Tab-separated table of C-alpha atoms in Angstrom:
chain	number	residue	atom	x	y	z
M	392	MET	CA	144.449	138.656	305.145
M	393	LYS	CA	142.900	135.190	303.152
M	394	LEU	CA	141.481	136.367	299.998
M	395	THR	CA	139.404	133.619	298.929
M	396	PHE	CA	138.270	133.941	294.257
M	397	LEU	CA	133.683	132.199	295.526
M	398	GLY	CA	132.556	132.952	291.426
M	399	ALA	CA	133.977	135.038	288.883
M	400	ALA	CA	137.153	132.661	288.941
M	401	GLY	CA	137.785	130.683	285.387
M	402	THR	CA	134.378	132.666	283.893
M	403	VAL	CA	133.082	136.460	283.958
M	404	THR	CA	129.826	135.712	285.968
M	405	GLY	CA	129.288	135.513	289.801
M	406	SER	CA	131.927	138.411	291.086
M	407	LYS	CA	132.369	136.835	295.268
M	408	TYR	CA	135.304	137.382	296.469
M	409	LEU	CA	135.377	136.401	301.193
M	410	LEU	CA	138.174	138.394	302.986
M	411	GLU	CA	139.480	137.302	306.025
M	412	HIS	CA	141.203	139.053	308.499
M	413	ALA	CA	141.870	140.408	312.402
M	414	GLY	CA	138.144	137.305	313.557
M	415	ARG	CA	136.388	140.144	310.310
M	416	LYS	CA	134.934	138.637	307.204
M	417	LEU	CA	133.830	141.146	304.386
M	418	LEU	CA	132.358	139.540	301.003
M	419	VAL	CA	133.385	142.233	297.837
M	420	ASP	CA	129.950	141.458	295.748
M	421	CYS	CA	128.216	138.279	295.254
M	422	GLY	CA	126.991	138.384	291.786
M	423	LEU	CA	124.803	135.550	289.773
M	424	PHE	CA	126.111	133.271	286.856
M	425	GLN	CA	124.704	133.416	283.370
M	426	GLY	CA	125.715	132.043	280.825
M	427	TYR	CA	126.463	127.657	280.440
M	428	LYS	CA	124.054	125.632	282.118
M	429	ASN	CA	126.575	124.064	284.589
M	430	LEU	CA	127.695	128.023	285.648
M	431	ARG	CA	124.209	128.625	285.952
M	432	LEU	CA	123.150	125.614	288.540
M	433	LEU	CA	125.888	127.086	291.343
M	434	ASN	CA	123.565	129.066	292.191
M	435	TRP	CA	121.437	126.920	293.370
M	436	GLN	CA	124.404	125.100	295.514
M	437	PRO	CA	124.992	126.657	298.806
M	438	LEU	CA	127.139	129.159	299.471
M	439	PRO	CA	130.930	128.347	300.547
M	440	VAL	CA	130.872	130.737	303.518
M	441	ASP	CA	128.234	130.453	306.200
M	442	PRO	CA	126.162	134.588	305.229
M	443	ALA	CA	125.144	134.280	309.158
M	444	SER	CA	128.576	134.696	309.998
M	445	LEU	CA	129.776	137.823	307.061
M	446	ASP	CA	130.767	141.337	308.484
M	447	ALA	CA	129.657	143.285	306.088
M	448	VAL	CA	129.587	142.917	301.662
M	449	VAL	CA	131.263	146.067	299.472
M	450	LEU	CA	129.507	145.768	296.042
M	451	THR	CA	131.296	147.156	293.480
M	452	HIS	CA	128.864	148.131	291.016
M	453	ALA	CA	124.912	146.750	290.152
M	454	HIS	CA	124.938	144.496	287.319
M	455	LEU	CA	122.992	140.962	288.286
M	456	ASP	CA	126.934	139.042	287.678
M	457	HIS	CA	127.559	141.671	290.674
M	458	SER	CA	124.766	142.093	292.949
M	459	GLY	CA	122.706	139.501	291.568
M	460	ALA	CA	123.009	136.918	294.323
M	461	LEU	CA	121.818	138.936	297.426
M	462	PRO	CA	118.585	137.867	298.122
M	463	LEU	CA	119.968	135.035	298.634
M	464	LEU	CA	122.298	136.286	301.113
M	465	VAL	CA	120.176	137.541	302.523
M	466	ARG	CA	117.092	134.961	303.121
M	467	GLN	CA	119.744	131.802	303.727
M	468	GLY	CA	120.543	134.200	307.044
M	469	PHE	CA	122.949	136.641	306.291
M	470	ARG	CA	122.155	140.256	308.491
M	471	GLY	CA	124.839	142.998	307.950
M	472	PRO	CA	125.351	145.422	306.472
M	473	VAL	CA	125.820	146.256	302.238
M	474	TYR	CA	127.713	148.294	301.528
M	475	ALA	CA	127.878	150.600	298.067
M	476	THR	CA	127.452	153.703	296.547
M	477	PRO	CA	124.140	156.011	296.076
M	478	SER	CA	123.471	155.343	292.400
M	479	THR	CA	124.217	151.389	292.550
M	480	MET	CA	121.643	151.636	295.808
M	481	ASP	CA	119.173	153.171	293.317
M	482	LEU	CA	120.258	150.681	290.280
M	483	CYS	CA	120.134	147.825	292.417
M	484	GLU	CA	115.927	148.985	293.446
M	485	LEU	CA	115.170	148.264	290.150
M	486	LEU	CA	117.613	144.951	288.375
M	487	LEU	CA	116.665	142.934	292.149
M	488	PRO	CA	113.193	142.912	292.073
M	489	ASP	CA	113.022	142.869	288.958
M	490	SER	CA	114.969	140.038	289.249
M	491	GLY	CA	112.377	138.044	290.743
M	492	HIS	CA	109.274	139.368	289.019
M	493	LEU	CA	111.726	137.170	286.126
M	494	GLN	CA	112.438	134.502	287.963
M	495	GLU	CA	109.008	133.937	289.022
M	496	ASP	CA	107.732	134.227	285.741
M	497	ASP	CA	109.478	131.801	284.483
M	498	ALA	CA	108.756	128.509	287.187
M	499	GLU	CA	104.900	129.055	286.368
M	500	PHE	CA	105.540	129.055	282.862
M	501	ALA	CA	107.992	126.247	283.320
M	502	ASN	CA	105.139	124.667	285.707
M	503	ARG	CA	102.569	125.988	283.261
M	504	HIS	CA	104.394	124.216	280.278
M	505	LYS	CA	105.460	121.489	281.459
M	506	THR	CA	108.939	121.912	280.861
M	507	SER	CA	110.886	121.350	283.613
M	508	LYS	CA	112.313	118.395	285.465
M	509	HIS	CA	111.025	119.479	288.619
M	510	ALA	CA	107.681	119.222	289.948
M	511	PRO	CA	107.127	122.221	290.984
M	512	ALA	CA	109.853	124.125	289.071
M	513	LEU	CA	110.524	126.993	291.644
M	514	PRO	CA	112.329	130.462	291.678
M	515	LEU	CA	115.520	130.710	292.310
M	516	TYR	CA	114.408	133.644	295.094
M	517	THR	CA	111.733	135.974	294.676
M	518	GLU	CA	109.699	139.764	294.001
M	519	ASP	CA	109.880	139.798	298.178
M	520	ASP	CA	113.022	137.982	298.477
M	521	ALA	CA	114.540	140.927	296.529
M	522	ARG	CA	112.711	143.867	298.147
M	523	HIS	CA	114.163	142.305	301.609
M	524	ALA	CA	117.561	142.296	300.606
M	525	LEU	CA	117.201	145.658	299.591
M	526	ARG	CA	116.793	146.342	303.147
M	527	SER	CA	120.355	145.841	304.343
M	528	PHE	CA	122.615	148.730	301.246
M	529	ALA	CA	123.914	151.409	303.276
M	530	PRO	CA	124.811	153.847	300.949
M	531	LEU	CA	128.842	155.133	300.355
M	532	ASP	CA	129.867	157.663	298.531
M	533	PHE	CA	132.614	157.797	296.297
M	534	ASP	CA	135.561	158.835	297.612
M	535	ARG	CA	134.678	158.416	301.406
M	536	SER	CA	136.590	155.579	304.181
M	537	LEU	CA	135.057	153.158	305.789
M	538	GLU	CA	136.395	151.534	308.617
M	539	ILE	CA	136.162	147.654	309.620
M	540	GLY	CA	137.792	145.347	311.484
M	541	GLY	CA	140.597	147.037	311.259
M	542	LEU	CA	140.467	148.243	307.526
M	543	THR	CA	140.196	151.221	305.826
M	544	LEU	CA	137.216	150.692	302.775
M	545	ARG	CA	136.718	152.992	300.187
M	546	LEU	CA	135.798	153.451	296.777
M	547	ARG	CA	136.288	154.757	293.841
M	548	HIS	CA	134.822	155.619	290.237
M	549	ALA	CA	135.053	153.253	287.141
M	550	GLY	CA	132.925	154.629	284.787
M	551	HIS	CA	131.431	151.890	283.210
M	552	ILE	CA	127.814	152.265	284.678
M	553	LEU	CA	126.754	155.175	287.031
M	554	GLY	CA	128.032	153.852	290.905
M	555	ALA	CA	130.417	151.445	289.210
M	556	ALA	CA	133.592	151.471	291.282
M	557	SER	CA	136.763	150.048	292.451
M	558	LEU	CA	137.144	149.298	295.426
M	559	GLU	CA	140.644	149.633	297.908
M	560	VAL	CA	140.911	148.446	301.020
M	561	CYS	CA	143.990	149.407	303.388
M	562	SER	CA	145.770	149.021	307.195
M	563	GLU	CA	148.675	149.258	308.350
M	564	ARG	CA	151.350	147.259	305.805
M	565	GLY	CA	149.615	147.245	302.927
M	566	SER	CA	146.496	147.577	299.997
M	567	LEU	CA	144.329	146.464	297.665
M	568	LEU	CA	142.945	146.392	295.298
M	569	PHE	CA	139.081	144.960	293.478
M	570	SER	CA	139.538	146.614	290.181
M	571	GLY	CA	135.631	146.190	289.581
M	572	ASP	CA	134.816	146.392	285.865
M	573	LEU	CA	136.842	149.165	284.807
M	574	GLY	CA	134.833	151.586	282.153
M	575	ARG	CA	136.736	153.106	278.968
M	576	PRO	CA	138.581	156.349	278.883
M	577	ASP	CA	136.772	157.287	275.338
M	578	ASP	CA	133.041	155.689	276.373
M	579	LEU	CA	130.010	157.976	274.842
M	580	VAL	CA	128.716	158.652	278.518
M	581	MET	CA	130.300	157.602	280.829
M	582	ARG	CA	134.013	158.831	283.195
M	583	PRO	CA	137.246	157.070	283.043
M	584	PRO	CA	138.268	155.215	285.232
M	585	ALA	CA	139.893	156.740	288.513
M	586	PRO	CA	143.054	156.866	287.876
M	587	ILE	CA	145.199	153.708	291.016
M	588	GLU	CA	146.824	155.642	294.008
M	589	PHE	CA	146.599	152.626	295.677
M	590	GLY	CA	147.840	148.548	295.211
M	591	ASP	CA	149.831	146.917	296.597
M	592	THR	CA	147.736	144.148	295.496
M	593	LEU	CA	145.599	143.702	292.529
M	594	VAL	CA	142.532	141.933	291.432
M	595	VAL	CA	141.745	142.906	287.045
M	596	GLU	CA	138.926	142.207	285.377
M	597	SER	CA	139.403	140.551	282.001
M	598	THR	CA	136.750	140.724	280.459
M	599	TYR	CA	137.793	142.053	277.725
M	600	GLY	CA	140.915	140.441	277.825
M	601	ASP	CA	142.279	139.369	274.404
M	602	ARG	CA	140.990	141.607	272.336
M	603	SER	CA	141.038	145.043	270.904
M	604	HIS	CA	137.417	147.674	270.552
M	605	GLY	CA	138.846	148.446	266.782
M	606	ASP	CA	138.950	152.255	265.193
M	607	GLU	CA	136.008	151.313	262.835
M	608	GLY	CA	133.220	152.638	265.706
M	609	SER	CA	129.214	151.308	266.496
M	610	ALA	CA	127.862	154.311	265.501
M	611	GLU	CA	129.449	153.925	261.050
M	612	VAL	CA	128.290	150.229	261.916
M	613	LEU	CA	125.339	150.883	263.540
M	614	ALA	CA	124.285	153.532	260.558
M	615	ASP	CA	124.863	151.253	257.794
M	616	VAL	CA	123.082	148.002	259.780
M	617	VAL	CA	120.078	150.714	260.317
M	618	THR	CA	119.622	152.182	256.795
M	619	ARG	CA	120.102	148.880	254.744
M	620	THR	CA	117.212	146.973	257.283
M	621	ALA	CA	114.928	149.903	257.222
M	622	ALA	CA	115.447	150.015	252.950
M	623	ARG	CA	114.177	146.476	252.680
M	624	GLY	CA	110.974	146.874	255.605
M	625	GLY	CA	112.129	145.276	257.898
M	626	MET	CA	112.759	145.177	261.764
M	627	VAL	CA	115.512	146.948	264.126
M	628	ILE	CA	115.640	144.381	267.095
M	629	VAL	CA	118.054	145.091	270.072
M	630	PRO	CA	118.447	142.961	272.856
M	631	ALA	CA	120.014	145.714	275.667
M	632	PHE	CA	121.000	145.482	279.171
M	633	ALA	CA	118.757	147.685	280.630
M	634	VAL	CA	120.932	150.467	283.355
M	635	GLY	CA	123.928	151.171	280.668
M	636	ARG	CA	123.709	149.839	277.994
M	637	ALA	CA	120.068	151.360	276.370
M	638	GLN	CA	121.354	155.021	277.410
M	639	SER	CA	124.596	154.935	275.431
M	640	LEU	CA	122.231	153.417	272.669
M	641	LEU	CA	119.462	155.680	272.553
M	642	TYR	CA	122.142	158.352	273.064
M	643	GLN	CA	123.598	157.000	270.035
M	644	ILE	CA	120.423	156.972	268.119
M	645	PHE	CA	120.052	160.092	268.688
M	646	LEU	CA	123.468	161.832	267.491
M	647	LEU	CA	122.906	160.075	263.894
M	648	LYS	CA	119.554	161.181	263.913
M	649	ARG	CA	120.312	164.673	264.514
M	650	ALA	CA	123.747	164.042	261.948
M	651	GLY	CA	120.565	163.275	258.848
M	652	ARG	CA	123.037	159.803	259.060
M	653	ILE	CA	120.021	157.256	259.748
M	654	PRO	CA	116.461	157.776	258.186
M	655	ASP	CA	114.139	159.419	261.404
M	656	LEU	CA	112.754	155.559	261.702
M	657	PRO	CA	110.542	155.584	265.642
M	658	VAL	CA	112.355	154.134	267.978
M	659	PHE	CA	110.693	152.054	271.058
M	660	LEU	CA	112.320	151.599	274.315
M	661	ASP	CA	110.483	148.029	275.513
M	662	SER	CA	111.367	147.819	279.142
M	663	PRO	CA	110.253	149.161	282.619
M	664	MET	CA	113.720	149.469	283.559
M	665	ALA	CA	114.521	150.812	281.646
M	666	ILE	CA	112.944	152.966	281.619
M	667	ASP	CA	113.559	154.762	285.124
M	668	THR	CA	117.245	154.129	284.784
M	669	THR	CA	117.146	156.709	282.753
M	670	ALA	CA	115.490	159.001	284.961
M	671	ILE	CA	117.956	157.296	288.127
M	672	TYR	CA	120.425	159.085	285.010
M	673	GLN	CA	119.130	162.240	285.803
M	674	ARG	CA	120.242	163.059	289.128
M	675	HIS	CA	122.863	161.473	289.009
M	676	ARG	CA	125.131	163.608	286.455
M	677	ALA	CA	127.882	163.730	287.817
M	678	GLU	CA	128.634	160.568	286.895
M	679	HIS	CA	128.582	160.505	283.416
M	680	ARG	CA	129.137	162.980	280.341
M	681	LEU	CA	126.062	164.314	279.954
M	682	THR	CA	124.571	167.694	280.238
M	683	PRO	CA	121.334	168.647	281.078
M	684	ASP	CA	120.015	168.821	277.719
M	685	GLU	CA	122.009	165.914	275.907
M	686	CYS	CA	120.483	164.282	279.482
M	687	ARG	CA	116.557	165.039	278.304
M	688	SER	CA	117.391	164.474	274.362
M	689	LEU	CA	117.730	161.165	275.913
M	690	GLY	CA	114.367	160.445	277.434
M	691	ASN	CA	112.842	162.464	273.895
M	692	VAL	CA	114.255	159.943	271.638
M	693	ALA	CA	113.150	156.807	271.913
M	694	GLN	CA	108.353	156.295	272.397
M	695	TYR	CA	108.701	154.198	276.002
M	696	CYS	CA	107.235	151.113	276.173
M	697	ARG	CA	105.361	150.264	279.441
M	698	THR	CA	103.061	148.209	279.772
M	699	VAL	CA	102.467	144.443	278.809
M	700	GLU	CA	99.948	145.858	276.223
M	701	GLN	CA	101.490	148.561	274.799
M	702	SER	CA	104.958	145.557	274.211
M	703	ARG	CA	102.683	143.247	273.141
M	704	ALA	CA	101.051	146.556	270.329
M	705	LEU	CA	104.397	146.286	268.727
M	706	ASN	CA	104.218	143.331	266.949
M	707	ALA	CA	101.165	144.766	264.708
M	708	LEU	CA	103.487	147.528	263.598
M	709	SER	CA	103.317	147.468	259.641
M	710	TYR	CA	106.918	149.023	258.811
M	711	PRO	CA	110.297	150.392	260.150
M	712	ALA	CA	111.124	150.524	263.249
M	713	ILE	CA	113.937	150.549	266.033
M	714	ILE	CA	113.164	148.222	270.116
M	715	ILE	CA	115.569	148.353	271.857
M	716	SER	CA	114.254	145.888	274.513
M	717	ALA	CA	116.504	144.081	277.949
M	718	SER	CA	117.984	142.281	278.565
M	719	GLY	CA	121.585	141.835	276.391
M	720	MET	CA	121.689	138.718	276.638
M	721	ALA	CA	118.130	137.708	275.337
M	722	THR	CA	118.191	134.625	278.230
M	723	GLY	CA	114.317	136.552	279.447
M	724	GLY	CA	113.062	139.504	279.531
M	725	ARG	CA	110.244	141.104	276.645
M	726	VAL	CA	113.216	141.712	273.873
M	727	LEU	CA	112.798	136.975	273.647
M	728	HIS	CA	109.003	138.042	271.990
M	729	HIS	CA	110.656	140.677	269.204
M	730	LEU	CA	113.517	137.670	268.869
M	731	ARG	CA	110.447	135.389	267.802
M	732	ASN	CA	108.362	137.008	266.642
M	733	HIS	CA	110.622	139.080	263.889
M	734	GLY	CA	114.368	136.457	264.299
M	735	PRO	CA	112.985	134.145	261.956
M	736	ASP	CA	112.082	137.973	259.301
M	737	HIS	CA	115.263	138.808	256.551
M	738	ARG	CA	114.474	142.049	255.580
M	739	SER	CA	114.711	142.486	259.716
M	740	SER	CA	117.922	142.905	261.983
M	741	ILE	CA	118.919	142.353	265.926
M	742	VAL	CA	122.101	143.386	267.812
M	743	PHE	CA	123.607	143.287	270.353
M	744	ALA	CA	125.890	145.853	271.589
M	745	GLY	CA	127.604	143.988	274.360
M	746	PHE	CA	129.005	141.463	275.686
M	747	GLN	CA	127.710	138.199	276.008
M	748	ALA	CA	128.650	135.428	278.286
M	749	GLY	CA	128.851	132.115	276.866
M	750	GLY	CA	126.387	129.982	276.097
M	751	THR	CA	124.275	132.260	276.618
M	752	ARG	CA	121.389	132.990	272.949
M	753	GLY	CA	123.366	136.183	272.494
M	754	ASP	CA	127.008	134.021	272.429
M	755	ARG	CA	125.047	131.571	269.857
M	756	LEU	CA	123.852	133.491	267.680
M	757	VAL	CA	126.927	135.948	267.595
M	758	LYS	CA	129.005	132.621	266.909
M	759	GLY	CA	126.033	132.057	264.132
M	760	GLU	CA	123.912	129.208	265.639
M	761	ARG	CA	120.959	130.213	263.488
M	762	MET	CA	118.342	127.531	265.354
M	763	ILE	CA	117.600	129.498	269.479
M	764	ARG	CA	114.997	127.864	271.588
M	765	ILE	CA	112.415	130.624	273.301
M	766	PHE	CA	109.682	129.670	275.404
M	767	GLY	CA	110.083	126.541	274.771
M	768	GLU	CA	110.315	126.274	270.663
M	769	ASP	CA	112.943	125.797	268.553
M	770	VAL	CA	112.476	130.071	266.384
M	771	ARG	CA	115.033	129.782	262.681
M	772	ILE	CA	116.978	132.902	262.346
M	773	ASN	CA	116.869	134.537	258.806
M	774	ALA	CA	117.238	138.129	260.622
M	775	ASP	CA	120.884	140.115	259.854
M	776	VAL	CA	123.137	139.461	263.678
M	777	VAL	CA	124.998	141.967	263.788
M	778	SER	CA	128.237	142.960	266.789
M	779	LEU	CA	128.012	146.454	267.445
M	780	PRO	CA	132.072	146.905	268.163
M	781	GLY	CA	133.318	149.487	270.441
M	782	MET	CA	129.246	149.363	272.429
M	783	SER	CA	130.880	147.635	275.023
M	784	ALA	CA	131.132	148.946	278.500
M	785	HIS	CA	134.184	147.450	279.413
M	786	ALA	CA	137.751	148.529	278.945
M	787	ASP	CA	139.424	146.515	275.800
M	788	ALA	CA	143.181	145.272	276.466
M	789	SER	CA	144.881	147.995	275.975
M	790	GLN	CA	142.824	150.052	277.934
M	791	ILE	CA	143.006	147.771	281.054
M	792	ILE	CA	146.466	147.762	280.972
M	793	ALA	CA	147.133	151.585	280.510
M	794	TRP	CA	144.821	152.155	284.086
M	795	LEU	CA	147.566	149.325	285.521
M	796	GLN	CA	150.140	151.386	284.381
M	797	THR	CA	148.599	154.867	286.526
M	798	LEU	CA	149.831	152.922	289.638
M	799	LYS	CA	152.960	153.878	290.515
M	800	LYS	CA	155.226	151.383	291.676
M	801	ALA	CA	154.627	147.605	290.671
M	802	PRO	CA	152.544	145.631	293.208
M	803	ARG	CA	153.462	142.411	294.826
M	804	HIS	CA	150.604	140.280	292.137
M	805	VAL	CA	147.853	140.540	290.217
M	806	TYR	CA	144.989	138.728	290.298
M	807	LEU	CA	142.679	138.972	286.921
M	808	THR	CA	139.126	137.588	287.128
M	809	HIS	CA	135.838	138.735	285.567
M	810	GLY	CA	137.514	136.407	282.075
M	811	GLU	CA	136.722	133.247	279.853
M	812	PRO	CA	140.493	131.825	280.160
M	813	ALA	CA	141.402	132.756	276.887
M	814	ALA	CA	141.182	136.424	277.527
M	815	ALA	CA	142.268	136.635	281.075
M	816	ASP	CA	145.263	134.107	279.784
M	817	ALA	CA	145.609	136.590	277.311
M	818	LEU	CA	145.919	139.730	279.112
M	819	ARG	CA	147.780	137.411	282.337
M	820	TRP	CA	150.928	137.461	278.720
M	821	ARG	CA	150.595	141.174	278.143
M	822	ILE	CA	150.896	141.831	281.485
M	823	GLU	CA	153.682	139.611	282.466
M	824	HIS	CA	155.938	140.917	279.071
M	825	GLU	CA	154.864	144.167	279.245
M	826	LEU	CA	155.099	145.237	283.030
M	827	ARG	CA	156.570	142.746	284.066
M	828	TRP	CA	154.897	142.040	287.294
M	829	PRO	CA	154.528	139.191	288.539
M	830	VAL	CA	150.132	138.541	287.619
M	831	SER	CA	147.854	134.344	287.549
M	832	VAL	CA	144.539	133.285	287.026
M	833	PRO	CA	143.281	132.047	289.661
M	834	MET	CA	140.023	129.348	289.980
M	835	MET	CA	136.793	128.617	291.709
M	836	GLY	CA	137.828	128.386	295.035
M	837	ASP	CA	141.824	129.100	295.549
M	838	GLN	CA	142.641	131.088	298.538
M	839	VAL	CA	145.341	133.095	299.074
M	840	THR	CA	146.683	134.284	301.605
M	841	LEU	CA	148.634	138.811	301.427
M	842	ALA	CA	151.129	140.646	303.977
M	843	LEU	CA	147.234	142.795	304.320
């Protein structure tokens, strides 16, 4: 079997792995590159494999860095099935059309304001492209086996978000395991990742491979920033991933309010996708820790802003409030309007609750930049910028090591992906020295031959 790393190698985003075995070609994930411009430009390059030659795609989960290039793949000739868990399918029905819509909006804005070097500026793909790609989806339940070309595929619970899976690929000669994005054993909402059953070769994420989530919990930091900001008369703006983080934040705020640890400020969820995702959590309760009553509390803690008019009305608020809005790395969406309106206000706070890919507005703000370009204008950020420790949906380095130790025997090799170079190399060192396993960090385009 040949394994080629077509994305998320040497960086966090753009997840794509090509498996070739017995004349069949299987693509594991089909994600967008995000962050630095040189990475985003890769989205416009042809895939190094002919999409029409692929037999199938398997998604580990719905986040756009794992699923967001599917509309391109289908538009370029892919005609096979896209296998995913039912909850991943539900989430992709929200994420992919929204991604196409936002890209159309961005292109229209660039053409109207002449902010692009291209004339005309074009979207990477459209909402119609995304809806067409959704027709290729086929459900694959957790722990159900699927046979493709002499290989047995099985999706295992990975935590992280609804539907997130690790992928086992087995043949008569051995097994290969893709971790996908691993959740945390102590996540507030999601259940922990399933232990490893098979894995002669492992492909493991390393997003937080160089850090620990720390002892100071996100609840304490969030309670402090909300209380301080309310006392100043400011707004709390929370850029949040619509899938996963927004729901965890709502539940955390509900718990803090119930315990009397924060003022009873109004909370606004300004993201139609996050609103719809919250309903999906109620349909897939077996995958998370929340009871039916807690799911209802999740839905009742905030006022929902679906329409553009409801979102714009938030600009006129004259009292402290919490606004949760997408996107989580401030790369686009409604949250940019709130950052432009409230970022210059020294009384306000901006709270980031998740990984910020290098080069994104979120990453630059967390690292201390205070002049950020939004809608073609430079915006001075005077608000406090706070990063919540422990709010990430990713396992940290020690939690990844603990998950690897559930494997009953040492693997032949471990490949570390989905990490910035420092994070991947730090985790490589720990695996070599603590587990004594052979491990390497592949780069984009690397190909290995597996005894499988």
